[in-house]
XYZ file of C-alpha atoms in Angstrom:
390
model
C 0.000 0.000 0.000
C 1.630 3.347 -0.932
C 1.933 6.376 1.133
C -0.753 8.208 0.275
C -3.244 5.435 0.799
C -1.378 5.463 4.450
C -2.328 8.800 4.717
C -5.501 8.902 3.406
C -6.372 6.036 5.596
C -5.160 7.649 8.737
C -7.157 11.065 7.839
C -10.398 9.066 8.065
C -9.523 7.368 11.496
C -9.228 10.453 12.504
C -12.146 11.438 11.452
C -14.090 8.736 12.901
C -12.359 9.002 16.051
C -13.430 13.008 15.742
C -17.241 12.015 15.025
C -17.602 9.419 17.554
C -16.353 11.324 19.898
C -20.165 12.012 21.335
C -20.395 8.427 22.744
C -16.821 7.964 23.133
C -17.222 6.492 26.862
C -20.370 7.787 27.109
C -20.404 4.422 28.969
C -23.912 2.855 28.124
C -23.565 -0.263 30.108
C -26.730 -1.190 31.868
C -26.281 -1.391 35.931
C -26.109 -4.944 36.740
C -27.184 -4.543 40.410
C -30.420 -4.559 42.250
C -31.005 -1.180 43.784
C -30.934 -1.082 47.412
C -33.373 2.098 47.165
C -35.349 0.402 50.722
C -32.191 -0.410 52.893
C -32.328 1.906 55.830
C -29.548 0.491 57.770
C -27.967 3.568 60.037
C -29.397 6.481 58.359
C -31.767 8.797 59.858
C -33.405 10.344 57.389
C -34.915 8.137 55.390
C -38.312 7.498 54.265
C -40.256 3.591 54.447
C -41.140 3.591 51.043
C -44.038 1.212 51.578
C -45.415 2.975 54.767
C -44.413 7.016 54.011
C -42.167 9.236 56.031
C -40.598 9.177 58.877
C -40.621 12.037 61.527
C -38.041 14.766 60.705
C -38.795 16.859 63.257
C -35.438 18.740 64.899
C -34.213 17.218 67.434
C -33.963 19.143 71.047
C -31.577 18.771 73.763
C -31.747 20.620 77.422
C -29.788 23.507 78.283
C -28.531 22.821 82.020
C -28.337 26.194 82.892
C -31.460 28.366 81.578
C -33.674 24.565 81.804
C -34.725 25.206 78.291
C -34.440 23.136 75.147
C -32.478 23.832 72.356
C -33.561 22.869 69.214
C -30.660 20.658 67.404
C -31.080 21.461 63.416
C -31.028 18.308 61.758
C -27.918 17.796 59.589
C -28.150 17.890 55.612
C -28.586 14.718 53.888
C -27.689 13.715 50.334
C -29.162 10.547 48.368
C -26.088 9.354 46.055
C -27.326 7.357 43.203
C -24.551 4.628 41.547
C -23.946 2.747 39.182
C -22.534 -0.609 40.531
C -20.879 -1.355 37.568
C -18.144 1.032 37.495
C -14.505 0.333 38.392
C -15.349 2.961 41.540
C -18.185 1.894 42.950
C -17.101 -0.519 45.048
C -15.355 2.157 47.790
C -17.899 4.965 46.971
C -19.542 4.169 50.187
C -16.804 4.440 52.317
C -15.655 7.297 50.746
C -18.905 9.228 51.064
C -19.283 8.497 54.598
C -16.092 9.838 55.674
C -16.525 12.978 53.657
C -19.986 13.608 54.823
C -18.941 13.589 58.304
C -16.032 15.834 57.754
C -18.157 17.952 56.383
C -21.100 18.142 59.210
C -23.801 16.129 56.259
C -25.857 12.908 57.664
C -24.654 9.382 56.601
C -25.301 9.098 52.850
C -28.214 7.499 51.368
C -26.734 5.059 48.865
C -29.154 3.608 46.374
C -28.001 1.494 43.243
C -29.063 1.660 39.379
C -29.812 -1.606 37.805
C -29.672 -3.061 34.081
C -33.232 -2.480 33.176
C -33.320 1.530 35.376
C -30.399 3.822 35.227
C -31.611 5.453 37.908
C -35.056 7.409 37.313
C -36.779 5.210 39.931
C -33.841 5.691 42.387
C -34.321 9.748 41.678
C -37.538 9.406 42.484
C -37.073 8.158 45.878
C -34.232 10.146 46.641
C -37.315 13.014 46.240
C -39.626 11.215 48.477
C -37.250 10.787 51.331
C -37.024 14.697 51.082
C -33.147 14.777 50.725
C -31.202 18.210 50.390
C -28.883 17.123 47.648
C -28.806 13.900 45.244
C -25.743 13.249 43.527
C -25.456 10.825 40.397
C -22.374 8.729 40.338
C -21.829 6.929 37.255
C -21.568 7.874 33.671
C -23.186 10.491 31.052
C -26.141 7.451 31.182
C -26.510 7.931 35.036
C -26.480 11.568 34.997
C -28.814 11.743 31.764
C -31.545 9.591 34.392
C -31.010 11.272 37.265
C -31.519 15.227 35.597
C -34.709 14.023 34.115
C -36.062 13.248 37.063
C -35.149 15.885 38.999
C -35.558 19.059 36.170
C -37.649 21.548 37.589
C -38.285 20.460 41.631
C -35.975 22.574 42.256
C -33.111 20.302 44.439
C -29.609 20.624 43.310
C -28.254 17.571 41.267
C -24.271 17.036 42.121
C -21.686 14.723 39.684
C -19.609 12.494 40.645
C -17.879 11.428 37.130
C -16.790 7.475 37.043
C -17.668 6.804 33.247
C -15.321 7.036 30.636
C -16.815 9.715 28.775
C -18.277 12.178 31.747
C -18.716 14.460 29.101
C -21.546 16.810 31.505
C -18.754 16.698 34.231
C -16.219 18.023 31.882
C -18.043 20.757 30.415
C -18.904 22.000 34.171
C -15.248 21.252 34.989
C -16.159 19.066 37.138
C -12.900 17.476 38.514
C -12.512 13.584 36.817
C -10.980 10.863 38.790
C -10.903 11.767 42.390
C -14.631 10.903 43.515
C -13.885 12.381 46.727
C -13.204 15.376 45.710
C -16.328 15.736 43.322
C -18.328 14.610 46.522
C -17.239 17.973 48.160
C -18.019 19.963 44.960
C -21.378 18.538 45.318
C -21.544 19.133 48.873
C -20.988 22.636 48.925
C -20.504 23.977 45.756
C -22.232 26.966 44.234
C -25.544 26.275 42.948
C -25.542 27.033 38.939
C -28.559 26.922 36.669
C -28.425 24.733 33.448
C -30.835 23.765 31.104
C -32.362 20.470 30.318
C -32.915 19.759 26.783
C -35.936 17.403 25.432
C -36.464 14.854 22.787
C -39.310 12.759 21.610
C -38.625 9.969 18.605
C -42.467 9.756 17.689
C -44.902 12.973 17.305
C -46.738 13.093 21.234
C -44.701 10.535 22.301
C -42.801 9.818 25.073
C -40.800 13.213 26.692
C -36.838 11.848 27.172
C -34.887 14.585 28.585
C -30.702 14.963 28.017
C -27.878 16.850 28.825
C -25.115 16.994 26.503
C -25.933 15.920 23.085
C -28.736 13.908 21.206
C -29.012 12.995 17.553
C -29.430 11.030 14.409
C -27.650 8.812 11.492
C -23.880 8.054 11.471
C -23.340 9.007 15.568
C -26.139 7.079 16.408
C -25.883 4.124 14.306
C -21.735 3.649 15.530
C -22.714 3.614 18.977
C -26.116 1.151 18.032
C -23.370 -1.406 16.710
C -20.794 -1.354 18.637
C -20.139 -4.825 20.354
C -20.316 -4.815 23.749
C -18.088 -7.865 24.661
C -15.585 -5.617 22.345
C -15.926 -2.728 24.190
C -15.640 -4.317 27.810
C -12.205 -5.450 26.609
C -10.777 -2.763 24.433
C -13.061 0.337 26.107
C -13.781 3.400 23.817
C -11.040 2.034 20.763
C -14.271 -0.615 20.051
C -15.786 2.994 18.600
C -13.235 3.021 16.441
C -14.184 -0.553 14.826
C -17.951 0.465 14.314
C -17.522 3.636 12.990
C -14.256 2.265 10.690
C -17.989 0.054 9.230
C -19.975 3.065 9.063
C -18.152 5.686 7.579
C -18.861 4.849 3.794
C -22.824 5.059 3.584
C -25.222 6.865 1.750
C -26.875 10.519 3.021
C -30.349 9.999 4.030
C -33.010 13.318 3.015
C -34.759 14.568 6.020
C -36.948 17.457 6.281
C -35.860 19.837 9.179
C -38.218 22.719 10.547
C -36.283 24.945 13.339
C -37.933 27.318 15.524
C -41.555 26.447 13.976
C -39.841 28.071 10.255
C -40.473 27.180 7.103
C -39.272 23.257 6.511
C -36.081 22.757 4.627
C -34.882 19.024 3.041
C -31.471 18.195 3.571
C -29.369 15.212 2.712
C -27.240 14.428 6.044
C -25.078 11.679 7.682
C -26.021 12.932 10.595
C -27.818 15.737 12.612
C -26.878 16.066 16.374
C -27.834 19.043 18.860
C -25.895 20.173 21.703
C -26.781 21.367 25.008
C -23.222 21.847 25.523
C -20.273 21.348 23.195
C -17.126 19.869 24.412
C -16.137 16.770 23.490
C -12.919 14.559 24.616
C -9.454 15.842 23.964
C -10.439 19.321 23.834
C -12.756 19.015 20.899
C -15.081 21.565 20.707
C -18.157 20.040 18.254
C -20.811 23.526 19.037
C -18.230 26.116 20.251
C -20.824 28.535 21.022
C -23.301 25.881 22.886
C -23.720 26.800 26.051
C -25.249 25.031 29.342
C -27.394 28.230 30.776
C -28.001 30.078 27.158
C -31.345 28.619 26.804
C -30.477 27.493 23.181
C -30.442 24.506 21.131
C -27.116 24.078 19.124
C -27.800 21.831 16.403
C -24.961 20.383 13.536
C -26.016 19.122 10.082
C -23.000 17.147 8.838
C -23.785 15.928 5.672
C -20.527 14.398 3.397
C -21.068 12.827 0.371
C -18.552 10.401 0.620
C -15.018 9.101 2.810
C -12.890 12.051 1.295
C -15.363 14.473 2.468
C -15.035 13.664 5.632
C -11.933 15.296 6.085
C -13.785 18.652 5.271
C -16.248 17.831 8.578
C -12.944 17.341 10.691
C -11.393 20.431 9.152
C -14.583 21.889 9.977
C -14.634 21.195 13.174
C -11.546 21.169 14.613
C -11.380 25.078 12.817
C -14.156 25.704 15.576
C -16.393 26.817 12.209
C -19.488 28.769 14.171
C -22.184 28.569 11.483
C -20.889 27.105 8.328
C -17.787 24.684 7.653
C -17.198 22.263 4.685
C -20.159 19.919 4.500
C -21.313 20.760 7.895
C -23.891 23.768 8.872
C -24.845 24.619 12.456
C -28.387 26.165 13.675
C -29.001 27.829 17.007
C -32.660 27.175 18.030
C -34.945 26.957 20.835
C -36.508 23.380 19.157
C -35.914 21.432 15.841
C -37.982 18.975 14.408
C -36.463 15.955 11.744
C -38.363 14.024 9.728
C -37.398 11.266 7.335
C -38.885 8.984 4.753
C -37.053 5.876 5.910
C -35.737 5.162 9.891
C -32.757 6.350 11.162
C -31.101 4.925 14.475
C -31.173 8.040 17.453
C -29.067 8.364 20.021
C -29.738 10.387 23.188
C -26.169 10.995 25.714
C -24.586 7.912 24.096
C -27.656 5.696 24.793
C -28.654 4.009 21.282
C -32.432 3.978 21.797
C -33.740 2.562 18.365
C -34.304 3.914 15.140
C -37.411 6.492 13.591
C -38.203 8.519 11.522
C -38.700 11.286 13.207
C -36.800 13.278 16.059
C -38.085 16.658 18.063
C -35.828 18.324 20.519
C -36.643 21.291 22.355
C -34.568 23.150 25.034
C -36.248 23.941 28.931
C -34.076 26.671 30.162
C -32.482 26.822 33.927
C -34.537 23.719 34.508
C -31.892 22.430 36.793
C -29.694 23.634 39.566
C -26.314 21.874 39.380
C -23.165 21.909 41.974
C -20.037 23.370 40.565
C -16.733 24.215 42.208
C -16.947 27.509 43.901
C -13.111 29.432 42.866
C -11.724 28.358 46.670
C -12.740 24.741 45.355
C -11.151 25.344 42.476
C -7.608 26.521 43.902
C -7.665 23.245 46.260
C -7.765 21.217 43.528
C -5.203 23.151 41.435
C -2.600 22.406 44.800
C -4.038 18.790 45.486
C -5.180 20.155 48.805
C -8.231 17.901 50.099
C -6.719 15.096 51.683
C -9.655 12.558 52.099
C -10.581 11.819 56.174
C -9.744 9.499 57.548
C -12.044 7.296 60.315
């Protein structure tokens, strides 16, 4: 093979590596665990789930000298939802214990996702036991679950970032690989207002709510077949392999209508819309999406063949705002695709079947989110929160 095949062939690695990039470790792997949502085993605050709540009130205690009773606030709790099967799961416990108590919170409520729920049901009682704070642990899967549920009540979601992806945690620089320290960013980090964005695969169907990106055709369909017994061994390279099979296709014509507009018909390889707009590796896919603009970025990338390709990654990785080679981006409040034949969708990395049809709106500051406050920020710069220890 001659050198310019070599480098033509390396170009569109590249390029798939660039594309797939939204579900690069956007780690989809169902929870394999029961969720122990019920087990109230040395925590106070907790609610029996089958009989309602139990008393909050504040405690009291006597003052010796005056002969009157104090009242004793109760201490904040937090509900951390997790996904068993990640490599940290297994000491999150222990780890959340000792930093709740260093930093004056009850004992953590611990409930686990399972294969068949990623954690809405475990969201839901997090809200019933009346917690202060619930905090999904897990990947962008986890997270995606846990903000759908908890959009608009109005109680503050933390991250704790133990997929491979974590794409949410990094575009609210959330720190990555220290869960201890994301627990304190969670625990008493500034409250921040983000939106929620929406999408339905049918017209009046079913409301599924994201946070980072959603979308349709070539994205989708690489993370729909990618083998899973691949990817347990070979993590985010098994990407690679699918999209390597998925590059060379045909464009599929759509008909998109943004903002309620006139419609437009389009032949794409893919369409995918952005809440936010980092990526791994300091890709930026939307560089003007935004988490609290209240707006809908949304890509058309639409090559004709393998060569063009290279146009979309020169396209993108020139940070193009509206219009690049064979890609177009719209800024919208909600976007509606339609298609003749199906097309597999994707929503956070989770390949949820194929349509012919995909709405997304945005719902802005639906959700209060943790961040690192700038003291936060400077501990973490000098490595200075030494995890407790008892």
């Amino acid at each position: 093979m001659d050198t310019g095949t070599d480098l033509l062939i390396g170009i569109i690695i590249a390029v798939v590596m660039l594309l797939v990039g939204l579900g690069v470790g956007l780690a989809v792997g169902r929870r394999s665990s029961a969720s122990r949502g019920g087990d109230s085993k040395g925590r106070d605050r907790r609610v029996d789930l089958a009989g309602g709540a139990q008393d909050l009130t504040p405690m009291t205690s006597a003052d010796e000298d005056s002969g009157q009773e104090t009242v004793v606030p109760p201490k904040p709790c937090v509900a951390i939802i997790v996904n068993p099967s990640k490599p940290d799961a297994a000491g999150l416990e222990a780890t959340a214990g000792a930093v709740c108590r260093q930093e004056g919170w009850d004992a953590p409520i611990m409930l686990e996702t399972e294969v068949e729920d990623p954690g809405c049901t475990m969201a839901r009682q997090a809200l019933e036991q009346q917690v202060d704070l619930v905090v999904a642990a897990g990947g962008d899967g986890t997270v995606r679950a846990v903000a759908e549920v908890l959009a608009g009540t109005g109680v503050p979601m933390g991250v704790v970032p133990m997929g491979t992806g974590n794409l949410l945690a990094r575009n609210l620089d959330i720190v990555l690989g220290r869960p201890e320290w994301a627990l304190r960013i969670a625990l008493w980090g500034e409250d921040t207002a983000v939106d929620v964005a929406h999408a339905q695969i049918e017209p009046g169907g079913k409301d599924h709510a994201f946070m980072v990106m959603a979308g349709l055709g070539f994205d989708a369909a690489v993370m729909a077949d990618t083998d899973s017994d691949l990817k347990s061994k070979v993590g985010w390279l098994a990407y690679l392999e699918a999209g390597s099979r998925k590059l060379v296709g045909t464009r599929t014509e759509v008909r998109v209508t943004v903002d309620g507009g006139e419609p437009f018909t389009e032949k794409i390889r893919s369409v995918v819309a952005g809440n936010c707009g980092k990526l791994q590796g300091g890709i930026t896919l939307l560089p003007e999406a935004e988490l609290d603009d209240g707006i809908l970025d949304v890509i058309v990338i639409a090559p004709k063949n393998a060569v063009q390709w290279i146009g979309v990654a020169a396209s993108v990785l020139g940070r193009n705002k509206r219009k690049g080679l064979h890609t177009e981006i719209h800024r919208c409040k909600e976007i509606v695709i339609e298609s003749e034949e199906e097309i597999e969708v994707q929503l956070d990395g989770d390949a949820v079947g194929s349509s012919t049809y995909l709405a997304m709106q945005v719902e802005e500051h639906a959700l209060t989110m943790r961040t690192a406050t700038r003291q936060q920020k400077r501990a973490i710069r000098a490595e200075g929160w030494p995890i407790p220890v008892g």
